[in-house]
Amino acid sequence: MTAGGMSVVFGLAVGLTASLALAEILSIAPGGYIVPGYLALNLDQPARVVATIGVALATFLLMLLPVAVRVGALAWVSSGPPAAVTFEPAVAWVAPAGYLLLRLLALMGGRLPDRTTAVALFGGGVLVAIGFATLALGRPAGLRLAAPLLAAQAALAIALSAGSEPLMTAASTWLWLLLIPLAGLVSVRVAGGSLAEMLTLVNLAMVPGSIGFLALWLGGLALGASGLLYGIIPVAFAVLLLAIAALGRARGVRSISVEPASIWGGVLLVIAAIPIIAMNPIVLPAAATVRLVPRGTISATPFEIATSPGAWPALLVTLTTGVLLGIAGWRLRDRLPLRRARGIIRWRISWPSWPPVRPPAVPAWSRYLLWGAFLVVVAVAVARP
Amino acid sequence: MIVYFPFVLFAAGLLIAYGSAGLPRQAATIAMVAAGSWSLVLLVDPGSATWAIGPIIATVLLPRAGQRVRSNFEGLTRRAVTLTVAMLVALFAATRLPIGENPILLSAVPWLLGAVGTAWFTSPIDEPERLQGQALMIAAVAVVILSAVPADPLTAGVAGAMALMPIAGGRGRIPGPVRPAFSGVLLLTAAGSAVLAATGLVLGPISLGDLSIDVGGPVLLASAIVLVVGSAASAAGIEWAALLAVLALVAAAPALRWSALAALVAVATVLERDAERPAWLAVGVVGLTPVLQALASPTWSARVQAVALGLGLVMMLFAARAGMLRVLVLPATTLLVMLFLPSLSPSNAVRFQWVAALGAALLIARPLLSTLTGESPKDAIRDRLLAGLLLLAIGARDSFGLGELAVILLLIDLAIVRVDDVPGPASGWSGRLILLARSNWPPSATFAGATLAVIGALQASLVLGLLAAVMFAVLQLAPLLDRQALSPGPDRPHSSLRWIGPVVSVACGIAPAMLLRMLRL
């Protein structure tokens, strides 16, 4: 072996040893075991070393970016003037909510205890979705509209979680996971009539070609395979209401500018068009933690999603929907937004004013009952074999 | 016959103490302590007599008034009933936990000493008697454990010296010019402990004479936490109390460990007496574990220990609403319980989980009930929810240790972040950072701790997970329920280092996410 070859082997061995020792002592696996050796071998080329460290630093900062954005947004929004990001913590709550639901399902082996519970969860979820979609009909464009639309999609995700079929599990996982970036998009305050607003509304409308509709399609296939296709009727009704509420407030695209929100919304539509981007690396592994998803249940290609009951030409549908919406927007550009122009629905839905409620009188000694009950439980815990 | 002499001396001392004032009463109290020491010598070995030095000095330092304090019928009745009940409980405990073949009247003397201390503390006739009661209670904690788990002379002496702490808490203040330097030393020590803990080095027990301290990894981390809390959030001048918490954590001898914790409670309640009785009850219940371990029948010892740990923690969380009880005693007790939990068997761990879960529900139900009964709630529902999540997290023994991580984050949140007064309207970056640190937003310790608590509880069981999830959900509505938070709260110790709370909160909110990301969890 040459001297250069020896130095390569020696450098890699020392680097690997140091990395393994670090991992053993700190119980934290370094990003790459090979990196120290690689750096040692390139010490005679400072530019390469600096570039490597620079890329690593940039990656690290990128990981911190979401937190930095939130911190910055809070600082900004506290100052009074309209801020770019509303700090309604939808994105913060959707993520743990989705995790919790999927985790609970996993603990139950991927299926609910009995059919009655499953039907109740499905029905309840769809009813809540219809309720939020109806509420959205009375909301003006902007954040007040987006919040109930997002909540309706979350309710549909809960409804889809009721099924025990692998397809249904994949559908609910897809919807839960992609609701998180959608919630983030909704949190961004955008200008009226901008491209970003239109993309946000399209994503919220659950029209064919959007990320939400793909989940409904998968869920519909699962229901059809179980002989429960009629279950899709109330879901379709909810989606119809969502589409009316969202697209009815669309003001057309009057300005096109490249801004984070429009890129974000565009990326979500690209994922809907080419679902393989998210399906294979994220959704199917996550669904597999909930229940067994047999290999081949869903196969994704760049153009479509194929399942045993049928295939979904995602790219084609998204492009078609985009073209149709574009044509419709161009033809109707003088009458947008449709619902305000025609006054189809002028519901003013608001929270009812509650009569003053006086809590029932509870005697002061009732707190001793609480402690007594607790001590009884403690005694039972001691006595229990 | 000689084995009954300690009891006779104790009984004589008790009668004289109740029937006299001034020096005779002081001498009678010293006689009761001497009886305890004599009993210890006969039960264990003569070297243990060093325990008595501390309580005797404490009694000497607490002079009694020459004239008897006038009392009324109600006061006398209350004192008599308190003493009788305490004595009966002590005798019951002594009969249930006999020490070998020794007569009950001999082994009951340490318990009776604790009963007298409890009675004086619960129904004191004046302030010196209350302090004397605290000193006797601390001394009794030490002597009862020493009689069950013997220790060498130096350890016994230091454990007994803890009885001086109620007096030190009332009189001992670090001078103003020295305080920043002392806080800095505490912080440096904490940093050193944290670094040592992070490296995972296994350090063996360190012995100073026969005084042995354990500085294993978790203990170092726990010590670092209480040192940071002690320097950042202790009341002005008594930052040294953090050292008592550290002693409780590192002491290898159970007698020293639990007497140090009792001394910490005494120091903490010098300023904030609102919930001192539940706090003492908690120390008494948790401090029973080593006695049960040594003396109780194996058939029921383990399960009572598990329940005692759970009950004691619930009581401490109930008591630690404000002041030093919250910033120092709560972390020390919780971390001590956490260090004990791995020794529980799976079935007893489930027992602990049930007590913790019910305790969590109780803690939350109390303030809600207060609003219904028309009382002004003394504590924020938000704090109670965090305490409930802490109880659920500590019971969750998940394989990744997420529950333990959640406990530490929630402790930091309760003890450091929320101690100072709520700042006024946010102005500038400092105000915004404080608002962020005290919020439920993702970069704060609250969010990280609560989320990890839910995940940890889910790993333990479905029911605990659901309960934690419900608490997490209600936590978001807590600001609507905490109307009394707008009114001035109870006095809380003010931090000398105001920035530490917010910075620690945000750092603790971010660090677990990064760590979990690196661990690929």
mmCIF file with all atom_site columns, N, CA and C in Angstrom, chain B residues 49-83:
data_model
loop_
_atom_site.group_PDB
_atom_site.id
_atom_site.type_symbol
_atom_site.label_atom_id
_atom_site.label_alt_id
_atom_site.label_comp_id
_atom_site.label_asym_id
_atom_site.label_entity_id
_atom_site.label_seq_id
_atom_site.pdbx_PDB_ins_code
_atom_site.Cartn_x
_atom_site.Cartn_y
_atom_site.Cartn_z
_atom_site.occupancy
_atom_site.B_iso_or_equiv
_atom_site.pdbx_formal_charge
_atom_site.auth_seq_id
_atom_site.auth_comp_id
_atom_site.auth_asym_id
_atom_site.auth_atom_id
_atom_site.pdbx_PDB_model_num
ATOM 1   N N  . ALA B 1 49 ? -25.024 8.271  68.894 1.00 0.00 ? 49 ALA B N  1
ATOM 2   C CA . ALA B 1 49 ? -25.436 9.311  69.847 1.00 0.00 ? 49 ALA B CA 1
ATOM 3   C C  . ALA B 1 49 ? -25.070 10.701 69.353 1.00 0.00 ? 49 ALA B C  1
ATOM 4   N N  . THR B 1 50 ? -24.155 10.812 68.377 1.00 0.00 ? 50 THR B N  1
ATOM 5   C CA . THR B 1 50 ? -23.791 12.139 67.848 1.00 0.00 ? 50 THR B CA 1
ATOM 6   C C  . THR B 1 50 ? -24.993 12.847 67.232 1.00 0.00 ? 50 THR B C  1
ATOM 7   N N  . TRP B 1 51 ? -26.006 12.078 66.911 1.00 0.00 ? 51 TRP B N  1
ATOM 8   C CA . TRP B 1 51 ? -27.222 12.681 66.345 1.00 0.00 ? 51 TRP B CA 1
ATOM 9   C C  . TRP B 1 51 ? -27.796 13.769 67.260 1.00 0.00 ? 51 TRP B C  1
ATOM 10  N N  . ALA B 1 52 ? -27.652 13.575 68.571 1.00 0.00 ? 52 ALA B N  1
ATOM 11  C CA . ALA B 1 52 ? -28.324 14.459 69.528 1.00 0.00 ? 52 ALA B CA 1
ATOM 12  C C  . ALA B 1 52 ? -27.706 15.848 69.602 1.00 0.00 ? 52 ALA B C  1
ATOM 13  N N  . ILE B 1 53 ? -26.485 15.999 69.079 1.00 0.00 ? 53 ILE B N  1
ATOM 14  C CA . ILE B 1 53 ? -25.804 17.302 69.238 1.00 0.00 ? 53 ILE B CA 1
ATOM 15  C C  . ILE B 1 53 ? -26.624 18.421 68.589 1.00 0.00 ? 53 ILE B C  1
ATOM 16  N N  . GLY B 1 54 ? -27.035 18.188 67.362 1.00 0.00 ? 54 GLY B N  1
ATOM 17  C CA . GLY B 1 54 ? -27.786 19.222 66.632 1.00 0.00 ? 54 GLY B CA 1
ATOM 18  C C  . GLY B 1 54 ? -29.075 19.618 67.334 1.00 0.00 ? 54 GLY B C  1
ATOM 19  N N  . PRO B 1 55 ? -29.970 18.658 67.632 1.00 0.00 ? 55 PRO B N  1
ATOM 20  C CA . PRO B 1 55 ? -31.227 19.038 68.287 1.00 0.00 ? 55 PRO B CA 1
ATOM 21  C C  . PRO B 1 55 ? -31.019 19.735 69.631 1.00 0.00 ? 55 PRO B C  1
ATOM 22  N N  . ILE B 1 56 ? -29.973 19.313 70.368 1.00 0.00 ? 56 ILE B N  1
ATOM 23  C CA . ILE B 1 56 ? -29.750 19.954 71.677 1.00 0.00 ? 56 ILE B CA 1
ATOM 24  C C  . ILE B 1 56 ? -29.312 21.406 71.482 1.00 0.00 ? 56 ILE B C  1
ATOM 25  N N  . ILE B 1 57 ? -28.398 21.645 70.526 1.00 0.00 ? 57 ILE B N  1
ATOM 26  C CA . ILE B 1 57 ? -27.968 23.032 70.262 1.00 0.00 ? 57 ILE B CA 1
ATOM 27  C C  . ILE B 1 57 ? -29.173 23.861 69.808 1.00 0.00 ? 57 ILE B C  1
ATOM 28  N N  . ALA B 1 58 ? -29.995 23.257 68.941 1.00 0.00 ? 58 ALA B N  1
ATOM 29  C CA . ALA B 1 58 ? -31.177 23.993 68.472 1.00 0.00 ? 58 ALA B CA 1
ATOM 30  C C  . ALA B 1 58 ? -32.071 24.374 69.637 1.00 0.00 ? 58 ALA B C  1
ATOM 31  N N  . THR B 1 59 ? -32.244 23.459 70.576 1.00 0.00 ? 59 THR B N  1
ATOM 32  C CA . THR B 1 59 ? -33.100 23.751 71.734 1.00 0.00 ? 59 THR B CA 1
ATOM 33  C C  . THR B 1 59 ? -32.489 24.845 72.595 1.00 0.00 ? 59 THR B C  1
ATOM 34  N N  . VAL B 1 60 ? -31.159 24.804 72.740 1.00 0.00 ? 60 VAL B N  1
ATOM 35  C CA . VAL B 1 60 ? -30.498 25.844 73.534 1.00 0.00 ? 60 VAL B CA 1
ATOM 36  C C  . VAL B 1 60 ? -30.645 27.207 72.861 1.00 0.00 ? 60 VAL B C  1
ATOM 37  N N  . LEU B 1 61 ? -30.607 27.217 71.527 1.00 0.00 ? 61 LEU B N  1
ATOM 38  C CA . LEU B 1 61 ? -30.688 28.492 70.798 1.00 0.00 ? 61 LEU B CA 1
ATOM 39  C C  . LEU B 1 61 ? -32.108 29.053 70.752 1.00 0.00 ? 61 LEU B C  1
ATOM 40  N N  . LEU B 1 62 ? -33.062 28.296 71.240 1.00 0.00 ? 62 LEU B N  1
ATOM 41  C CA . LEU B 1 62 ? -34.446 28.775 71.219 1.00 0.00 ? 62 LEU B CA 1
ATOM 42  C C  . LEU B 1 62 ? -34.907 29.030 72.659 1.00 0.00 ? 62 LEU B C  1
ATOM 43  N N  . PRO B 1 63 ? -34.531 30.158 73.217 1.00 0.00 ? 63 PRO B N  1
ATOM 44  C CA . PRO B 1 63 ? -34.874 30.412 74.623 1.00 0.00 ? 63 PRO B CA 1
ATOM 45  C C  . PRO B 1 63 ? -36.379 30.547 74.811 1.00 0.00 ? 63 PRO B C  1
ATOM 46  N N  . ARG B 1 64 ? -36.855 30.111 75.976 1.00 0.00 ? 64 ARG B N  1
ATOM 47  C CA . ARG B 1 64 ? -38.279 30.181 76.298 1.00 0.00 ? 64 ARG B CA 1
ATOM 48  C C  . ARG B 1 64 ? -38.539 31.365 77.224 1.00 0.00 ? 64 ARG B C  1
ATOM 49  N N  . ALA B 1 65 ? -39.712 31.911 77.083 1.00 0.00 ? 65 ALA B N  1
ATOM 50  C CA . ALA B 1 65 ? -40.082 33.015 77.981 1.00 0.00 ? 65 ALA B CA 1
ATOM 51  C C  . ALA B 1 65 ? -40.265 32.470 79.396 1.00 0.00 ? 65 ALA B C  1
ATOM 52  N N  . GLY B 1 66 ? -39.901 33.299 80.394 1.00 0.00 ? 66 GLY B N  1
ATOM 53  C CA . GLY B 1 66 ? -39.992 32.848 81.783 1.00 0.00 ? 66 GLY B CA 1
ATOM 54  C C  . GLY B 1 66 ? -41.418 32.654 82.251 1.00 0.00 ? 66 GLY B C  1
ATOM 55  N N  . GLN B 1 67 ? -42.333 33.441 81.682 1.00 0.00 ? 67 GLN B N  1
ATOM 56  C CA . GLN B 1 67 ? -43.740 33.342 82.092 1.00 0.00 ? 67 GLN B CA 1
ATOM 57  C C  . GLN B 1 67 ? -44.502 32.428 81.149 1.00 0.00 ? 67 GLN B C  1
ATOM 58  N N  . ARG B 1 68 ? -45.450 31.698 81.689 1.00 0.00 ? 68 ARG B N  1
ATOM 59  C CA . ARG B 1 68 ? -46.283 30.838 80.843 1.00 0.00 ? 68 ARG B CA 1
ATOM 60  C C  . ARG B 1 68 ? -47.194 31.710 79.990 1.00 0.00 ? 68 ARG B C  1
ATOM 61  N N  . VAL B 1 69 ? -47.382 31.308 78.757 1.00 0.00 ? 69 VAL B N  1
ATOM 62  C CA . VAL B 1 69 ? -48.287 32.047 77.869 1.00 0.00 ? 69 VAL B CA 1
ATOM 63  C C  . VAL B 1 69 ? -49.716 31.715 78.258 1.00 0.00 ? 69 VAL B C  1
ATOM 64  N N  . ARG B 1 70 ? -50.545 32.773 78.410 1.00 0.00 ? 70 ARG B N  1
ATOM 65  C CA . ARG B 1 70 ? -51.935 32.515 78.786 1.00 0.00 ? 70 ARG B CA 1
ATOM 66  C C  . ARG B 1 70 ? -52.667 31.875 77.617 1.00 0.00 ? 70 ARG B C  1
ATOM 67  N N  . SER B 1 71 ? -53.532 30.957 77.948 1.00 0.00 ? 71 SER B N  1
ATOM 68  C CA . SER B 1 71 ? -54.247 30.247 76.888 1.00 0.00 ? 71 SER B CA 1
ATOM 69  C C  . SER B 1 71 ? -55.720 30.177 77.250 1.00 0.00 ? 71 SER B C  1
ATOM 70  N N  . ASN B 1 72 ? -56.561 29.926 76.261 1.00 0.00 ? 72 ASN B N  1
ATOM 71  C CA . ASN B 1 72 ? -57.989 29.792 76.529 1.00 0.00 ? 72 ASN B CA 1
ATOM 72  C C  . ASN B 1 72 ? -58.398 28.329 76.405 1.00 0.00 ? 72 ASN B C  1
ATOM 73  N N  . PHE B 1 73 ? -59.664 28.074 76.660 1.00 0.00 ? 73 PHE B N  1
ATOM 74  C CA . PHE B 1 73 ? -60.139 26.698 76.681 1.00 0.00 ? 73 PHE B CA 1
ATOM 75  C C  . PHE B 1 73 ? -59.996 26.037 75.305 1.00 0.00 ? 73 PHE B C  1
ATOM 76  N N  . GLU B 1 74 ? -60.408 26.803 74.254 1.00 0.00 ? 74 GLU B N  1
ATOM 77  C CA . GLU B 1 74 ? -60.341 26.214 72.904 1.00 0.00 ? 74 GLU B CA 1
ATOM 78  C C  . GLU B 1 74 ? -58.895 25.865 72.536 1.00 0.00 ? 74 GLU B C  1
ATOM 79  N N  . GLY B 1 75 ? -57.993 26.789 72.872 1.00 0.00 ? 75 GLY B N  1
ATOM 80  C CA . GLY B 1 75 ? -56.591 26.551 72.545 1.00 0.00 ? 75 GLY B CA 1
ATOM 81  C C  . GLY B 1 75 ? -56.035 25.341 73.275 1.00 0.00 ? 75 GLY B C  1
ATOM 82  N N  . LEU B 1 76 ? -56.364 25.237 74.550 1.00 0.00 ? 76 LEU B N  1
ATOM 83  C CA . LEU B 1 76 ? -55.873 24.092 75.339 1.00 0.00 ? 76 LEU B CA 1
ATOM 84  C C  . LEU B 1 76 ? -56.425 22.778 74.786 1.00 0.00 ? 76 LEU B C  1
ATOM 85  N N  . THR B 1 77 ? -57.744 22.804 74.465 1.00 0.00 ? 77 THR B N  1
ATOM 86  C CA . THR B 1 77 ? -58.356 21.587 73.928 1.00 0.00 ? 77 THR B CA 1
ATOM 87  C C  . THR B 1 77 ? -57.673 21.180 72.627 1.00 0.00 ? 77 THR B C  1
ATOM 88  N N  . ARG B 1 78 ? -57.442 22.193 71.755 1.00 0.00 ? 78 ARG B N  1
ATOM 89  C CA . ARG B 1 78 ? -56.821 21.873 70.466 1.00 0.00 ? 78 ARG B CA 1
ATOM 90  C C  . ARG B 1 78 ? -55.432 21.284 70.678 1.00 0.00 ? 78 ARG B C  1
ATOM 91  N N  . ARG B 1 79 ? -54.682 21.870 71.577 1.00 0.00 ? 79 ARG B N  1
ATOM 92  C CA . ARG B 1 79 ? -53.326 21.365 71.823 1.00 0.00 ? 79 ARG B CA 1
ATOM 93  C C  . ARG B 1 79 ? -53.356 19.943 72.388 1.00 0.00 ? 79 ARG B C  1
ATOM 94  N N  . ALA B 1 80 ? -54.294 19.714 73.289 1.00 0.00 ? 80 ALA B N  1
ATOM 95  C CA . ALA B 1 80 ? -54.369 18.378 73.890 1.00 0.00 ? 80 ALA B CA 1
ATOM 96  C C  . ALA B 1 80 ? -54.770 17.334 72.859 1.00 0.00 ? 80 ALA B C  1
ATOM 97  N N  . VAL B 1 81 ? -55.772 17.680 72.049 1.00 0.00 ? 81 VAL B N  1
ATOM 98  C CA . VAL B 1 81 ? -56.219 16.716 71.027 1.00 0.00 ? 81 VAL B CA 1
ATOM 99  C C  . VAL B 1 81 ? -55.105 16.455 70.023 1.00 0.00 ? 81 VAL B C  1
ATOM 100 N N  . THR B 1 82 ? -54.426 17.529 69.609 1.00 0.00 ? 82 THR B N  1
ATOM 101 C CA . THR B 1 82 ? -53.344 17.357 68.625 1.00 0.00 ? 82 THR B CA 1
ATOM 102 C C  . THR B 1 82 ? -52.269 16.424 69.170 1.00 0.00 ? 82 THR B C  1
ATOM 103 N N  . LEU B 1 83 ? -51.865 16.672 70.409 1.00 0.00 ? 83 LEU B N  1
ATOM 104 C CA . LEU B 1 83 ? -50.808 15.848 71.000 1.00 0.00 ? 83 LEU B CA 1
ATOM 105 C C  . LEU B 1 83 ? -51.261 14.396 71.132 1.00 0.00 ? 83 LEU B C  1
#
